[in-house]
GROMACS .gro file of C-alpha atoms in nm:
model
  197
    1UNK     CA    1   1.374  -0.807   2.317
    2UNK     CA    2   1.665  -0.799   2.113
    3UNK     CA    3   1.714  -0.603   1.807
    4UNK     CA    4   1.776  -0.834   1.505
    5UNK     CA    5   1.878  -0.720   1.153
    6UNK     CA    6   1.581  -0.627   0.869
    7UNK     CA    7   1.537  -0.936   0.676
    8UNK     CA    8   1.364  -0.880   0.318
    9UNK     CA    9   0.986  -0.960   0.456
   10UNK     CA   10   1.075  -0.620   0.739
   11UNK     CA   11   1.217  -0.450   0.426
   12UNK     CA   12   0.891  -0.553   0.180
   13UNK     CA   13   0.636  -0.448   0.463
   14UNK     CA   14   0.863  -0.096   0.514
   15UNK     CA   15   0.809  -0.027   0.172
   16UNK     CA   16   0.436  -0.189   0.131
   17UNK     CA   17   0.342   0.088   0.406
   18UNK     CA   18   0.503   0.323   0.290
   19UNK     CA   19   0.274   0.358  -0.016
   20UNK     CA   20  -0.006   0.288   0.179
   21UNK     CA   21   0.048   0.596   0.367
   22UNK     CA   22   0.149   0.773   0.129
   23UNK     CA   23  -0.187   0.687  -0.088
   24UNK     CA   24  -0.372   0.809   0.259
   25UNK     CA   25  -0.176   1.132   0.318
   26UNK     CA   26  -0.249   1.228  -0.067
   27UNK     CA   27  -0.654   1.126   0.034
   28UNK     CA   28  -0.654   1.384   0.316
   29UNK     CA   29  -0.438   1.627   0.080
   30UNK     CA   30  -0.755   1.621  -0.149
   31UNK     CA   31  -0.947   1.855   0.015
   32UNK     CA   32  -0.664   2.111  -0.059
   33UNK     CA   33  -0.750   2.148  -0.435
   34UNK     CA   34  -0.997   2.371  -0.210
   35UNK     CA   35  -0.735   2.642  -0.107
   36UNK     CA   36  -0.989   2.814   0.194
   37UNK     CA   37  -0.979   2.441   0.329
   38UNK     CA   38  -0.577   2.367   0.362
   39UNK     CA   39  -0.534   2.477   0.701
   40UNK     CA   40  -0.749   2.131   0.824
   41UNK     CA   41  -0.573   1.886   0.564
   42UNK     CA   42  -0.330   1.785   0.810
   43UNK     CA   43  -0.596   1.684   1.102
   44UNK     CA   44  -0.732   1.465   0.777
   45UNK     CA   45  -0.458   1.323   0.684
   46UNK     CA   46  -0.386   1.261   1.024
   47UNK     CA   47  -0.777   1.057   1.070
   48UNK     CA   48  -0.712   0.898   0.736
   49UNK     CA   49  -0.343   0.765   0.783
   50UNK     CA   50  -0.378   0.686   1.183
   51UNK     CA   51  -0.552   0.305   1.123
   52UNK     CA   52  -0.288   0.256   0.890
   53UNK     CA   53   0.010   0.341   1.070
   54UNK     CA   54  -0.161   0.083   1.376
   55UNK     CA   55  -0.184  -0.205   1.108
   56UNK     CA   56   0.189  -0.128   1.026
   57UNK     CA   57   0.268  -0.100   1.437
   58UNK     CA   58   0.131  -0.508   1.380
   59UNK     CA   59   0.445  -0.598   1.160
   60UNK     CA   60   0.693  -0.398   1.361
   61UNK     CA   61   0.950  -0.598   1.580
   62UNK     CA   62   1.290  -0.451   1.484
   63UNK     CA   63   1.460  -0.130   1.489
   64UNK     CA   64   1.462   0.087   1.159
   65UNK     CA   65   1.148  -0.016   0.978
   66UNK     CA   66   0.972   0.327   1.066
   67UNK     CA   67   1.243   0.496   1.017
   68UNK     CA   68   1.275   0.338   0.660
   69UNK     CA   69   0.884   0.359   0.604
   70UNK     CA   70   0.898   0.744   0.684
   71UNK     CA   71   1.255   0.819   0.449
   72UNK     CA   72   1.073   0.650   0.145
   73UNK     CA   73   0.717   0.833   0.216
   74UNK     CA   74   0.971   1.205   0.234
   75UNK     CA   75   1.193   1.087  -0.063
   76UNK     CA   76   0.845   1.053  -0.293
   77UNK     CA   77   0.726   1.380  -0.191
   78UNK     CA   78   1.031   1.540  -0.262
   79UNK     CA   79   1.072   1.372  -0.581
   80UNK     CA   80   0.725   1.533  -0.662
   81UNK     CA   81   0.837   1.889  -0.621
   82UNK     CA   82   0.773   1.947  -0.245
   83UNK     CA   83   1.134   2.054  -0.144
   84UNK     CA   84   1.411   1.931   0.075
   85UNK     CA   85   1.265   2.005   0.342
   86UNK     CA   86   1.059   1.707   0.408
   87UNK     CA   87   1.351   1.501   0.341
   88UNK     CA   88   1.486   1.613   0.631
   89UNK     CA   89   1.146   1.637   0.875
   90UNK     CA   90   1.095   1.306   0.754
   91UNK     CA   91   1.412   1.164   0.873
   92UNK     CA   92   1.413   1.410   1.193
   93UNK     CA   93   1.051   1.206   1.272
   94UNK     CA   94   1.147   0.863   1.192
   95UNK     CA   95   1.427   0.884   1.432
   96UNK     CA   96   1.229   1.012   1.733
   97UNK     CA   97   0.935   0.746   1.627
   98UNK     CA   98   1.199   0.448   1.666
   99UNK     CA   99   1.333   0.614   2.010
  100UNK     CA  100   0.924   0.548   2.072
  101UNK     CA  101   0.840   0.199   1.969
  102UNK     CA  102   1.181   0.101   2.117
  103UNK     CA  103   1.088   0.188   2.438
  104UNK     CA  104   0.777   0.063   2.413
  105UNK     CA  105   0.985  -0.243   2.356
  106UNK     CA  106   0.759  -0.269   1.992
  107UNK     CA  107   0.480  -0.462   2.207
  108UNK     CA  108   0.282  -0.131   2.352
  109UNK     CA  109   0.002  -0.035   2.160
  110UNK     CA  110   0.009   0.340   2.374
  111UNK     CA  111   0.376   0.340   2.280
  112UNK     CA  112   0.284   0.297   1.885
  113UNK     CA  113   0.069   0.544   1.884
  114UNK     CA  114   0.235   0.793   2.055
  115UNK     CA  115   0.549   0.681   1.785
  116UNK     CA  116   0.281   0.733   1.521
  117UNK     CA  117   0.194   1.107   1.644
  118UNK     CA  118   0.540   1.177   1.637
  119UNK     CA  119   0.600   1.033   1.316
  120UNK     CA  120   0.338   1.278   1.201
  121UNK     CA  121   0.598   1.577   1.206
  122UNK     CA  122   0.778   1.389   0.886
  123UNK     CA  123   0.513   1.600   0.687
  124UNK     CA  124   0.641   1.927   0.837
  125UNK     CA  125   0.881   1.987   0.544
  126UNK     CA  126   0.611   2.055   0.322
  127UNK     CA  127   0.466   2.345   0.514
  128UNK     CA  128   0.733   2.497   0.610
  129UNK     CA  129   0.820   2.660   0.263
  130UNK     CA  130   0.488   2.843   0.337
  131UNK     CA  131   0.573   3.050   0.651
  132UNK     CA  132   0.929   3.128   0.582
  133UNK     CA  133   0.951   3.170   0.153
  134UNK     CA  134   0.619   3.275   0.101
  135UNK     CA  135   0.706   3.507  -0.188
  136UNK     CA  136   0.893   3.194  -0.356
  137UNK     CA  137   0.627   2.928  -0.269
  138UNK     CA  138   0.366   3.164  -0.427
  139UNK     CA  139   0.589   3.180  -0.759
  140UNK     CA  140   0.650   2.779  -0.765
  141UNK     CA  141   0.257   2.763  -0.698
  142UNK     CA  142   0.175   2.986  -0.988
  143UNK     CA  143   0.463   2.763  -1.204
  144UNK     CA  144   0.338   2.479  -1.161
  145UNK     CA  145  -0.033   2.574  -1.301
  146UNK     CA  146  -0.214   2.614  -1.048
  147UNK     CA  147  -0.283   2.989  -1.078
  148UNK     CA  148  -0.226   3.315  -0.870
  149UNK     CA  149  -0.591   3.281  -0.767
  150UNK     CA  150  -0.561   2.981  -0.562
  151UNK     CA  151  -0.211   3.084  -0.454
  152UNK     CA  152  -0.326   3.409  -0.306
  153UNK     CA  153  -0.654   3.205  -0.159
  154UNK     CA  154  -0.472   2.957   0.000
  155UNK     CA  155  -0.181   3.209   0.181
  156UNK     CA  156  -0.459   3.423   0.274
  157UNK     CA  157  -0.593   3.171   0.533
  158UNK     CA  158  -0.222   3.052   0.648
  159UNK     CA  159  -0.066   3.362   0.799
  160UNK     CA  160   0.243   3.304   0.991
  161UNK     CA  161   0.095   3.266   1.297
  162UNK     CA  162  -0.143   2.935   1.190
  163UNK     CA  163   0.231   2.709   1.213
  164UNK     CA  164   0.173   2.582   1.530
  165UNK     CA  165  -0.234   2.534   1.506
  166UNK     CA  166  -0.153   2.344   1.160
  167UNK     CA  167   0.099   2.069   1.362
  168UNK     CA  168  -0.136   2.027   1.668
  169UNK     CA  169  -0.370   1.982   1.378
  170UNK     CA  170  -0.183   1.691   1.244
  171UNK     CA  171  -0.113   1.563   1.592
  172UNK     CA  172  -0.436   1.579   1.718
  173UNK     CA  173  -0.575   1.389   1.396
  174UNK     CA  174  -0.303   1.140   1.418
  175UNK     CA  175  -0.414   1.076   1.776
  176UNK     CA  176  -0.808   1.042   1.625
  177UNK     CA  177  -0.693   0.778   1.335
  178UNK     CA  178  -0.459   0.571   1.568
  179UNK     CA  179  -0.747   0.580   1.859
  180UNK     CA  180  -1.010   0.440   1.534
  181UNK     CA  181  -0.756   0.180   1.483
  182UNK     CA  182  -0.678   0.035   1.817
  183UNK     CA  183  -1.046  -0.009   1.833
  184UNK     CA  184  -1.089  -0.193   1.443
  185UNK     CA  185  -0.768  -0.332   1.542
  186UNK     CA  186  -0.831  -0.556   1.839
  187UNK     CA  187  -0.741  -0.904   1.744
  188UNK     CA  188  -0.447  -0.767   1.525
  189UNK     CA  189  -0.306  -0.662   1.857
  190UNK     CA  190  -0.344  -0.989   2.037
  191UNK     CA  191  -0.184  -1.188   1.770
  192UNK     CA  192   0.086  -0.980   1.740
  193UNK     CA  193   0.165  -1.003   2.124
  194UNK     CA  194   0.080  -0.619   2.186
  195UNK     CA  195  -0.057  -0.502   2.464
  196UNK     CA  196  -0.228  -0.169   2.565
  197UNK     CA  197  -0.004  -0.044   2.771
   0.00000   0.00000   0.00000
């Protein structure tokens, strides 16, 4: 297939998903407000968002719109305080998802999720903060109301070690939601000429 330009419908649907996502990721984030619970919010988020980000695999036939979809998603969270960082995750994983679904040729239902699992890294940003400006993130935390209590609750069940278990997390509950939405999914598929492959 050849790649054609974004017309405004590609452009509407980036941004449509985009808050769709977003209003999923900040469902899984829910269970944070619970600070002993944070290290599993990304394997929720991950469920939540995965039959989503299939539905929006349906509307994809040209190169950039998950790219686009996962810049907007990192642009909001940064413009509500979560850093730079996920500016640049986010951009890091929309790149890599497109390298996916284009070799998939954006017709592989495998290939989309495995772009989608990928993708899931965008949300890296935020955590990073956490392992490698604790001290800071504790003071912004305490700023921004929600008390030293829950600051000191929360970092006490992320040591620097739980990086890597918190984005196999997200993977791994990326891989759940997508797998739930291939199967709700079906006919989606079929009449947008994807196959599972």
């Amino acid at each position: 297939m050849k790649d054609k330009k974004l017309n405004v419908r590609d452009l509407i649907n980036a941004g449509l998903f985009a808050i769709l996502i977003f209003i999923a990721t900040f469902v899984g984030g829910m269970i944070g407000f619970m600070p002993t619970l944070m290290p599993i919010v990304p394997l929720l988020q991950g469920i939540i968002s995965g039959p989503v980000y299939m539905l929006y695999s349906t509307k994809i036939k040209k190169t950039g719109m998950v790219f686009i979809q996962t810049t907007v998603m990192s642009l909001v969270f940064f413009a509500i305080g979560h850093g730079p960082w996920v500016v640049l995750t986010g951009v890091g994983a929309g790149i890599l998802a497109e390298a996916v679904l284009k070799k998939g040729n954006y017709t592989s239902v495998k290939q989309a999720r495995f772009a989608f699992i990928i993708q899931s890294l965008w949300g890296l940003g935020n955590w990073l903060p956490i392992f490698f400006a604790r001290a800071s993130y504790i003071k912004t935390m305490i700023d921004m109301g929600y008390g030293e209590e829950y600051a000191q609750k929360m970092m006490s069940v992320l040591p620097n070690w739980s990086l890597i278990p918190i984005i196999l997390l997200g993977m791994i509950g990326t891989y759940i939601g997508c797998s739930i939405g291939i199967k709700m999914l079906k006919k989606h598929f079929v009449k947008a000429g994807m196959a599972e492959v």
